[in-house]
Protein backbone atom coordinates (compact mmCIF):
# COMPACT_ATOMS: atom_id res chain seq x y z
CA UNK A 1 0.00 0.00 0.00
CA UNK A 2 1.38 3.41 -0.93
CA UNK A 3 1.96 5.85 1.89
CA UNK A 4 -0.38 8.84 1.95
CA UNK A 5 0.61 12.15 0.39
CA UNK A 6 1.01 15.22 2.56
CA UNK A 7 0.41 18.57 0.92
CA UNK A 8 2.10 21.91 1.46
CA UNK A 9 0.24 24.63 3.34
CA UNK A 10 -0.40 28.30 2.83
CA UNK A 11 -0.98 30.69 5.70
CA UNK A 12 -3.40 33.15 4.11
CA UNK A 13 -3.61 35.36 7.20
CA UNK A 14 -1.91 35.53 10.55
CA UNK A 15 1.83 35.71 9.83
CA UNK A 16 3.57 37.06 12.97
CA UNK A 17 0.17 38.06 14.39
CA UNK A 18 -0.48 34.51 15.61
CA UNK A 19 2.59 34.86 17.85
CA UNK A 20 0.65 37.68 19.54
CA UNK A 21 -2.72 35.89 19.63
CA UNK A 22 -4.27 37.13 16.40
CA UNK A 23 -6.41 34.79 14.34
CA UNK A 24 -4.95 32.88 11.42
CA UNK A 25 -6.38 31.15 8.37
CA UNK A 26 -4.49 28.45 6.61
CA UNK A 27 -5.21 25.96 3.85
CA UNK A 28 -3.58 22.95 2.19
CA UNK A 29 -1.94 23.49 -1.20
CA UNK A 30 -1.85 20.32 -3.29
CA UNK A 31 0.55 21.66 -5.94
CA UNK A 32 3.40 20.64 -3.62
CA UNK A 33 3.45 17.35 -1.74
CA UNK A 34 5.61 14.79 -0.01
CA UNK A 35 5.42 11.14 1.06
CA UNK A 36 7.61 8.61 2.89
CA UNK A 37 9.09 5.95 0.58
CA UNK A 38 11.69 3.20 0.52
CA UNK A 39 14.49 3.06 -2.04
CA UNK A 40 18.02 1.79 -2.63
CA UNK A 41 19.16 5.38 -2.01
CA UNK A 42 20.84 5.65 -5.41
CA UNK A 43 20.37 9.40 -5.81
CA UNK A 44 22.01 12.16 -3.75
CA UNK A 45 18.55 13.52 -2.86
CA UNK A 46 17.44 10.17 -1.42
CA UNK A 47 20.73 9.66 0.45
CA UNK A 48 20.57 13.12 2.01
CA UNK A 49 16.94 12.70 2.99
CA UNK A 50 17.66 9.32 4.61
CA UNK A 51 20.63 10.80 6.50
CA UNK A 52 18.45 13.71 7.72
CA UNK A 53 15.83 11.22 8.92
CA UNK A 54 18.54 9.41 10.92
CA UNK A 55 19.45 12.66 12.69
CA UNK A 56 15.79 13.44 13.28
CA UNK A 57 15.19 9.95 14.74
CA UNK A 58 17.94 10.66 17.31
CA UNK A 59 16.19 13.90 18.25
CA UNK A 60 12.88 12.05 18.66
CA UNK A 61 14.53 9.45 20.91
CA UNK A 62 15.10 12.12 23.56
CA UNK A 63 11.60 13.59 23.27
CA UNK A 64 8.94 12.81 25.88
CA UNK A 65 5.51 12.95 24.22
CA UNK A 66 2.16 12.83 26.07
CA UNK A 67 0.16 9.60 26.30
CA UNK A 68 -1.88 8.89 23.15
CA UNK A 69 0.70 10.69 21.02
CA UNK A 70 3.74 8.44 21.35
CA UNK A 71 5.64 7.33 18.27
CA UNK A 72 7.13 3.94 17.46
CA UNK A 73 10.70 5.25 17.21
CA UNK A 74 12.22 1.74 17.05
CA UNK A 75 10.23 0.96 13.89
CA UNK A 76 11.09 4.37 12.45
CA UNK A 77 14.83 3.67 12.93
CA UNK A 78 14.45 0.18 11.48
CA UNK A 79 12.74 1.64 8.38
CA UNK A 80 15.47 4.27 8.01
CA UNK A 81 18.07 1.49 7.96
CA UNK A 82 16.04 -0.14 5.15
CA UNK A 83 16.23 2.99 2.96
CA UNK A 84 13.33 5.20 4.10
CA UNK A 85 13.38 8.75 2.71
CA UNK A 86 10.95 11.65 2.28
CA UNK A 87 10.12 12.11 -1.38
CA UNK A 88 8.98 15.72 -1.63
CA UNK A 89 8.77 18.54 -4.15
CA UNK A 90 7.86 21.11 -1.46
CA UNK A 91 10.42 23.91 -1.73
CA UNK A 92 12.35 24.64 1.47
CA UNK A 93 12.50 28.22 2.75
CA UNK A 94 9.40 29.24 0.79
CA UNK A 95 6.93 29.43 3.66
CA UNK A 96 4.80 26.55 2.41
CA UNK A 97 5.50 24.01 5.13
CA UNK A 98 8.24 21.64 3.95
CA UNK A 99 9.11 20.53 7.50
CA UNK A 100 5.41 20.49 8.43
CA UNK A 101 4.63 17.90 5.76
CA UNK A 102 7.54 15.72 6.89
CA UNK A 103 6.45 15.83 10.55
CA UNK A 104 2.85 15.03 9.54
CA UNK A 105 3.97 12.06 7.44
CA UNK A 106 6.11 10.62 10.26
CA UNK A 107 3.35 11.08 12.82
CA UNK A 108 0.76 9.43 10.59
CA UNK A 109 2.97 6.39 9.94
CA UNK A 110 4.50 5.87 13.39
CA UNK A 111 1.92 7.15 15.87
CA UNK A 112 0.88 4.28 18.15
CA UNK A 113 -2.69 5.59 18.25
CA UNK A 114 -4.34 6.27 14.90
CA UNK A 115 -6.42 9.41 14.34
CA UNK A 116 -8.84 10.26 11.57
CA UNK A 117 -8.75 13.95 10.55
CA UNK A 118 -12.48 13.86 9.69
CA UNK A 119 -13.57 12.78 13.18
CA UNK A 120 -10.91 14.41 15.34
CA UNK A 121 -12.36 16.53 18.17
CA UNK A 122 -11.51 20.16 18.87
CA UNK A 123 -9.79 19.13 22.12
CA UNK A 124 -7.69 16.52 20.30
CA UNK A 125 -6.77 19.17 17.70
CA UNK A 126 -5.48 21.39 20.51
CA UNK A 127 -3.41 18.53 21.97
CA UNK A 128 -2.15 17.49 18.54
CA UNK A 129 -1.02 21.05 17.80
CA UNK A 130 1.11 21.03 20.98
CA UNK A 131 2.66 17.66 20.09
CA UNK A 132 3.40 18.82 16.53
CA UNK A 133 5.05 21.92 18.04
CA UNK A 134 7.46 19.62 19.92
CA UNK A 135 8.08 17.48 16.85
CA UNK A 136 8.77 20.43 14.53
CA UNK A 137 10.92 22.41 16.98
CA UNK A 138 13.88 20.38 15.72
CA UNK A 139 13.68 22.31 12.42
CA UNK A 140 12.87 25.87 13.54
CA UNK A 141 14.05 26.19 17.13
CA UNK A 142 10.48 26.90 18.27
CA UNK A 143 7.32 25.84 16.47
CA UNK A 144 3.64 26.56 17.08
CA UNK A 145 2.77 23.18 15.57
CA UNK A 146 0.39 24.81 13.10
CA UNK A 147 2.23 23.80 9.90
CA UNK A 148 2.33 20.05 10.60
CA UNK A 149 -1.26 20.21 11.87
CA UNK A 150 -2.53 21.62 8.56
CA UNK A 151 -0.44 19.16 6.55
CA UNK A 152 -1.73 16.29 8.69
CA UNK A 153 -5.38 17.33 8.64
CA UNK A 154 -5.30 18.34 4.95
CA UNK A 155 -8.19 20.70 5.69
CA UNK A 156 -8.46 24.48 6.07
CA UNK A 157 -7.79 25.46 9.68
CA UNK A 158 -8.94 28.58 11.53
CA UNK A 159 -6.47 29.57 14.23
CA UNK A 160 -8.73 31.20 16.83
CA UNK A 161 -5.92 32.14 19.23
CA UNK A 162 -2.61 30.76 20.52
CA UNK A 163 -4.30 27.80 22.16
CA UNK A 164 -7.35 27.03 20.06
CA UNK A 165 -7.77 25.87 16.46
CA UNK A 166 -10.74 24.51 14.56
CA UNK A 167 -11.60 23.03 11.17
CA UNK A 168 -13.29 25.52 8.86
CA UNK A 169 -14.72 25.41 5.37
CA UNK A 170 -13.44 27.89 2.81
CA UNK A 171 -16.35 29.44 0.91
CA UNK A 172 -17.01 27.95 -2.51
CA UNK A 173 -17.05 30.89 -4.88
CA UNK A 174 -17.89 31.04 -8.54
CA UNK A 175 -14.64 31.11 -10.47
CA UNK A 176 -14.65 34.72 -11.66
CA UNK A 177 -12.08 37.39 -12.50
CA UNK A 178 -10.68 37.60 -8.97
CA UNK A 179 -7.84 35.48 -7.62
CA UNK A 180 -5.51 34.77 -4.75
CA UNK A 181 -2.07 33.94 -6.13
CA UNK A 182 1.53 33.29 -5.14
CA UNK A 183 4.48 35.31 -6.45
CA UNK A 184 7.91 33.71 -6.39
CA UNK A 185 10.40 36.24 -4.98
CA UNK A 186 13.22 34.23 -6.55
CA UNK A 187 15.08 33.89 -3.25
CA UNK A 188 14.95 31.50 -0.30
CA UNK A 189 13.74 32.90 3.01
CA UNK A 190 14.98 31.75 6.41
CA UNK A 191 12.39 31.69 9.16
CA UNK A 192 14.81 32.04 12.09
CA UNK A 193 16.38 35.44 11.23
CA UNK A 194 13.00 36.92 10.19
CA UNK A 195 11.37 35.90 13.48
CA UNK A 196 14.38 37.38 15.29
CA UNK A 197 13.79 40.74 13.54
CA UNK A 198 10.14 40.57 14.61
CA UNK A 199 11.03 39.99 18.27
CA UNK A 200 13.53 42.87 18.16
CA UNK A 201 10.76 45.13 16.84
CA UNK A 202 8.43 43.89 19.61
CA UNK A 203 10.79 45.43 22.18
CA UNK A 204 9.63 48.91 21.16
CA UNK A 205 6.35 50.04 22.67
CA UNK A 206 5.22 51.88 19.52
CA UNK A 207 5.51 48.75 17.39
CA UNK A 208 3.71 46.58 19.95
CA UNK A 209 0.89 49.11 20.11
CA UNK A 210 0.39 49.39 16.34
CA UNK A 211 0.62 45.60 15.95
CA UNK A 212 -2.16 45.05 18.49
CA UNK A 213 -4.36 48.01 17.54
CA UNK A 214 -3.98 47.97 13.76
CA UNK A 215 -2.35 44.86 12.29
CA UNK A 216 -4.32 42.34 14.35
CA UNK A 217 -7.58 44.24 13.78
CA UNK A 218 -7.13 44.30 9.98
CA UNK A 219 -5.92 40.69 9.94
CA UNK A 220 -8.93 39.37 11.89
CA UNK A 221 -11.33 41.47 9.82
CA UNK A 222 -9.86 39.99 6.61
CA UNK A 223 -10.47 36.46 7.89
CA UNK A 224 -13.99 37.27 9.04
CA UNK A 225 -15.09 38.95 5.78
CA UNK A 226 -13.37 36.33 3.58
CA UNK A 227 -15.15 33.45 5.33
CA UNK A 228 -18.46 35.33 4.95
CA UNK A 229 -17.78 36.02 1.24
CA UNK A 230 -18.10 39.79 1.85
CA UNK A 231 -15.58 40.79 -0.78
CA UNK A 232 -15.85 44.60 -0.66
CA UNK A 233 -15.12 44.91 3.09
CA UNK A 234 -12.56 42.14 2.63
CA UNK A 235 -10.55 44.19 0.10
CA UNK A 236 -10.87 47.37 2.21
CA UNK A 237 -9.27 45.62 5.19
CA UNK A 238 -6.76 43.87 2.94
CA UNK A 239 -5.48 47.20 1.64
CA UNK A 240 -5.00 48.46 5.21
CA UNK A 241 -3.14 45.24 6.04
CA UNK A 242 -0.90 45.59 2.97
CA UNK A 243 -0.11 49.24 3.77
CA UNK A 244 0.69 48.32 7.37
CA UNK A 245 3.06 45.54 6.27
CA UNK A 246 4.77 47.86 3.75
CA UNK A 247 5.39 50.37 6.55
CA UNK A 248 6.31 48.00 9.39
CA UNK A 249 7.51 44.71 7.84
CA UNK A 250 9.98 46.23 5.33
CA UNK A 251 12.86 43.91 6.37
CA UNK A 252 10.65 40.87 5.70
CA UNK A 253 9.62 42.00 2.20
CA UNK A 254 12.03 40.65 -0.47
CA UNK A 255 13.70 43.63 -2.15
CA UNK A 256 12.72 42.34 -5.59
CA UNK A 257 9.09 43.04 -4.63
CA UNK A 258 9.28 46.50 -2.98
CA UNK A 259 8.22 48.33 -6.13
CA UNK A 260 5.55 45.80 -7.11
CA UNK A 261 4.11 45.98 -3.57
CA UNK A 262 3.87 49.78 -3.73
CA UNK A 263 2.47 49.72 -7.27
CA UNK A 264 -0.41 47.52 -6.09
CA UNK A 265 -1.25 49.94 -3.30
CA UNK A 266 -1.02 53.00 -5.59
CA UNK A 267 -3.22 51.53 -8.33
CA UNK A 268 -5.54 49.29 -6.20
CA UNK A 269 -5.13 46.68 -8.97
CA UNK A 270 -3.88 44.08 -6.46
CA UNK A 271 -2.58 43.91 -2.89
CA UNK A 272 0.39 41.93 -1.62
CA UNK A 273 1.11 40.42 1.78
CA UNK A 274 3.66 38.11 3.36
CA UNK A 275 3.19 34.37 3.01
CA UNK A 276 4.66 33.01 6.24
CA UNK A 277 7.71 34.74 7.71
CA UNK A 278 8.88 36.49 4.52
CA UNK A 279 12.48 37.35 3.69
CA UNK A 280 12.13 35.39 0.47
CA UNK A 281 10.07 32.48 -0.79
CA UNK A 282 6.52 33.29 -1.81
CA UNK A 283 4.49 36.44 -1.40
CA UNK A 284 0.69 36.33 -1.54
CA UNK A 285 -1.29 38.46 -3.98
CA UNK A 286 -5.02 39.27 -3.98
CA UNK A 287 -6.89 40.90 -6.83
CA UNK A 288 -10.42 41.45 -8.17
CA UNK A 289 -9.06 41.22 -11.73
CA UNK A 290 -6.31 38.66 -12.18
CA UNK A 291 -5.66 39.35 -15.90
CA UNK A 292 -4.97 43.00 -15.14
CA UNK A 293 -2.80 42.21 -12.10
CA UNK A 294 -0.85 39.55 -13.99
CA UNK A 295 -0.08 42.08 -16.75
CA UNK A 296 1.25 44.54 -14.18
CA UNK A 297 3.34 41.82 -12.53
CA UNK A 298 4.96 40.63 -15.73
CA UNK A 299 8.37 39.05 -15.17
CA UNK A 300 7.40 37.42 -11.89
CA UNK A 301 6.52 33.73 -11.64
CA UNK A 302 2.95 33.48 -10.39
CA UNK A 303 0.68 30.59 -9.38
CA UNK A 304 -3.06 31.04 -8.86
CA UNK A 305 -4.26 29.18 -5.76
CA UNK A 306 -7.92 30.30 -5.54
CA UNK A 307 -10.42 31.93 -7.92
CA UNK A 308 -13.49 33.97 -7.07
C-alpha positions as a printed Julia matrix, in Angstrom:
308×3 Matrix{Float64}:
   0.0    0.0     0.0
   1.38   3.41   -0.93
   1.96   5.85    1.89
  -0.38   8.84    1.95
   0.61  12.15    0.39
   1.01  15.22    2.56
   0.41  18.57    0.92
   2.1   21.91    1.46
   0.24  24.63    3.34
  -0.4   28.3     2.83
  -0.98  30.69    5.7
  -3.4   33.15    4.11
  -3.61  35.36    7.2
  -1.91  35.53   10.55
   1.83  35.71    9.83
   3.57  37.06   12.97
   0.17  38.06   14.39
  -0.48  34.51   15.61
   2.59  34.86   17.85
   0.65  37.68   19.54
  -2.72  35.89   19.63
  -4.27  37.13   16.4
  -6.41  34.79   14.34
  -4.95  32.88   11.42
  -6.38  31.15    8.37
  -4.49  28.45    6.61
  -5.21  25.96    3.85
  -3.58  22.95    2.19
  -1.94  23.49   -1.2
  -1.85  20.32   -3.29
   0.55  21.66   -5.94
   3.4   20.64   -3.62
   3.45  17.35   -1.74
   5.61  14.79   -0.01
   5.42  11.14    1.06
   7.61   8.61    2.89
   9.09   5.95    0.58
  11.69   3.2     0.52
  14.49   3.06   -2.04
  18.02   1.79   -2.63
  19.16   5.38   -2.01
  20.84   5.65   -5.41
  20.37   9.4    -5.81
  22.01  12.16   -3.75
  18.55  13.52   -2.86
  17.44  10.17   -1.42
  20.73   9.66    0.45
  20.57  13.12    2.01
  16.94  12.7     2.99
  17.66   9.32    4.61
  20.63  10.8     6.5
  18.45  13.71    7.72
  15.83  11.22    8.92
  18.54   9.41   10.92
  19.45  12.66   12.69
  15.79  13.44   13.28
  15.19   9.95   14.74
  17.94  10.66   17.31
  16.19  13.9    18.25
  12.88  12.05   18.66
  14.53   9.45   20.91
  15.1   12.12   23.56
  11.6   13.59   23.27
   8.94  12.81   25.88
   5.51  12.95   24.22
   2.16  12.83   26.07
   0.16   9.6    26.3
  -1.88   8.89   23.15
   0.7   10.69   21.02
   3.74   8.44   21.35
   5.64   7.33   18.27
   7.13   3.94   17.46
  10.7    5.25   17.21
  12.22   1.74   17.05
  10.23   0.96   13.89
  11.09   4.37   12.45
  14.83   3.67   12.93
  14.45   0.18   11.48
  12.74   1.64    8.38
  15.47   4.27    8.01
  18.07   1.49    7.96
  16.04  -0.14    5.15
  16.23   2.99    2.96
  13.33   5.2     4.1
  13.38   8.75    2.71
  10.95  11.65    2.28
  10.12  12.11   -1.38
   8.98  15.72   -1.63
   8.77  18.54   -4.15
   7.86  21.11   -1.46
  10.42  23.91   -1.73
  12.35  24.64    1.47
  12.5   28.22    2.75
   9.4   29.24    0.79
   6.93  29.43    3.66
   4.8   26.55    2.41
   5.5   24.01    5.13
   8.24  21.64    3.95
   9.11  20.53    7.5
   5.41  20.49    8.43
   4.63  17.9     5.76
   7.54  15.72    6.89
   6.45  15.83   10.55
   2.85  15.03    9.54
   3.97  12.06    7.44
   6.11  10.62   10.26
   3.35  11.08   12.82
   0.76   9.43   10.59
   2.97   6.39    9.94
   4.5    5.87   13.39
   1.92   7.15   15.87
   0.88   4.28   18.15
  -2.69   5.59   18.25
  -4.34   6.27   14.9
  -6.42   9.41   14.34
  -8.84  10.26   11.57
  -8.75  13.95   10.55
 -12.48  13.86    9.69
 -13.57  12.78   13.18
 -10.91  14.41   15.34
 -12.36  16.53   18.17
 -11.51  20.16   18.87
  -9.79  19.13   22.12
  -7.69  16.52   20.3
  -6.77  19.17   17.7
  -5.48  21.39   20.51
  -3.41  18.53   21.97
  -2.15  17.49   18.54
  -1.02  21.05   17.8
   1.11  21.03   20.98
   2.66  17.66   20.09
   3.4   18.82   16.53
   5.05  21.92   18.04
   7.46  19.62   19.92
   8.08  17.48   16.85
   8.77  20.43   14.53
  10.92  22.41   16.98
  13.88  20.38   15.72
  13.68  22.31   12.42
  12.87  25.87   13.54
  14.05  26.19   17.13
  10.48  26.9    18.27
   7.32  25.84   16.47
   3.64  26.56   17.08
   2.77  23.18   15.57
   0.39  24.81   13.1
   2.23  23.8     9.9
   2.33  20.05   10.6
  -1.26  20.21   11.87
  -2.53  21.62    8.56
  -0.44  19.16    6.55
  -1.73  16.29    8.69
  -5.38  17.33    8.64
  -5.3   18.34    4.95
  -8.19  20.7     5.69
  -8.46  24.48    6.07
  -7.79  25.46    9.68
  -8.94  28.58   11.53
  -6.47  29.57   14.23
  -8.73  31.2    16.83
  -5.92  32.14   19.23
  -2.61  30.76   20.52
  -4.3   27.8    22.16
  -7.35  27.03   20.06
  -7.77  25.87   16.46
 -10.74  24.51   14.56
 -11.6   23.03   11.17
 -13.29  25.52    8.86
 -14.72  25.41    5.37
 -13.44  27.89    2.81
 -16.35  29.44    0.91
 -17.01  27.95   -2.51
 -17.05  30.89   -4.88
 -17.89  31.04   -8.54
 -14.64  31.11  -10.47
 -14.65  34.72  -11.66
 -12.08  37.39  -12.5
 -10.68  37.6    -8.97
  -7.84  35.48   -7.62
  -5.51  34.77   -4.75
  -2.07  33.94   -6.13
   1.53  33.29   -5.14
   4.48  35.31   -6.45
   7.91  33.71   -6.39
  10.4   36.24   -4.98
  13.22  34.23   -6.55
  15.08  33.89   -3.25
  14.95  31.5    -0.3
  13.74  32.9     3.01
  14.98  31.75    6.41
  12.39  31.69    9.16
  14.81  32.04   12.09
  16.38  35.44   11.23
  13.0   36.92   10.19
  11.37  35.9    13.48
  14.38  37.38   15.29
  13.79  40.74   13.54
  10.14  40.57   14.61
  11.03  39.99   18.27
  13.53  42.87   18.16
  10.76  45.13   16.84
   8.43  43.89   19.61
  10.79  45.43   22.18
   9.63  48.91   21.16
   6.35  50.04   22.67
   5.22  51.88   19.52
   5.51  48.75   17.39
   3.71  46.58   19.95
   0.89  49.11   20.11
   0.39  49.39   16.34
   0.62  45.6    15.95
  -2.16  45.05   18.49
  -4.36  48.01   17.54
  -3.98  47.97   13.76
  -2.35  44.86   12.29
  -4.32  42.34   14.35
  -7.58  44.24   13.78
  -7.13  44.3     9.98
  -5.92  40.69    9.94
  -8.93  39.37   11.89
 -11.33  41.47    9.82
  -9.86  39.99    6.61
 -10.47  36.46    7.89
 -13.99  37.27    9.04
 -15.09  38.95    5.78
 -13.37  36.33    3.58
 -15.15  33.45    5.33
 -18.46  35.33    4.95
 -17.78  36.02    1.24
 -18.1   39.79    1.85
 -15.58  40.79   -0.78
 -15.85  44.6    -0.66
 -15.12  44.91    3.09
 -12.56  42.14    2.63
 -10.55  44.19    0.1
 -10.87  47.37    2.21
  -9.27  45.62    5.19
  -6.76  43.87    2.94
  -5.48  47.2     1.64
  -5.0   48.46    5.21
  -3.14  45.24    6.04
  -0.9   45.59    2.97
  -0.11  49.24    3.77
   0.69  48.32    7.37
   3.06  45.54    6.27
   4.77  47.86    3.75
   5.39  50.37    6.55
   6.31  48.0     9.39
   7.51  44.71    7.84
   9.98  46.23    5.33
  12.86  43.91    6.37
  10.65  40.87    5.7
   9.62  42.0     2.2
  12.03  40.65   -0.47
  13.7   43.63   -2.15
  12.72  42.34   -5.59
   9.09  43.04   -4.63
   9.28  46.5    -2.98
   8.22  48.33   -6.13
   5.55  45.8    -7.11
   4.11  45.98   -3.57
   3.87  49.78   -3.73
   2.47  49.72   -7.27
  -0.41  47.52   -6.09
  -1.25  49.94   -3.3
  -1.02  53.0    -5.59
  -3.22  51.53   -8.33
  -5.54  49.29   -6.2
  -5.13  46.68   -8.97
  -3.88  44.08   -6.46
  -2.58  43.91   -2.89
   0.39  41.93   -1.62
   1.11  40.42    1.78
   3.66  38.11    3.36
   3.19  34.37    3.01
   4.66  33.01    6.24
   7.71  34.74    7.71
   8.88  36.49    4.52
  12.48  37.35    3.69
  12.13  35.39    0.47
  10.07  32.48   -0.79
   6.52  33.29   -1.81
   4.49  36.44   -1.4
   0.69  36.33   -1.54
  -1.29  38.46   -3.98
  -5.02  39.27   -3.98
  -6.89  40.9    -6.83
 -10.42  41.45   -8.17
  -9.06  41.22  -11.73
  -6.31  38.66  -12.18
  -5.66  39.35  -15.9
  -4.97  43.0   -15.14
  -2.8   42.21  -12.1
  -0.85  39.55  -13.99
  -0.08  42.08  -16.75
   1.25  44.54  -14.18
   3.34  41.82  -12.53
   4.96  40.63  -15.73
   8.37  39.05  -15.17
   7.4   37.42  -11.89
   6.52  33.73  -11.64
   2.95  33.48  -10.39
   0.68  30.59   -9.38
  -3.06  31.04   -8.86
  -4.26  29.18   -5.76
  -7.92  30.3    -5.54
 -10.42  31.93   -7.92
 -13.49  33.97   -7.07
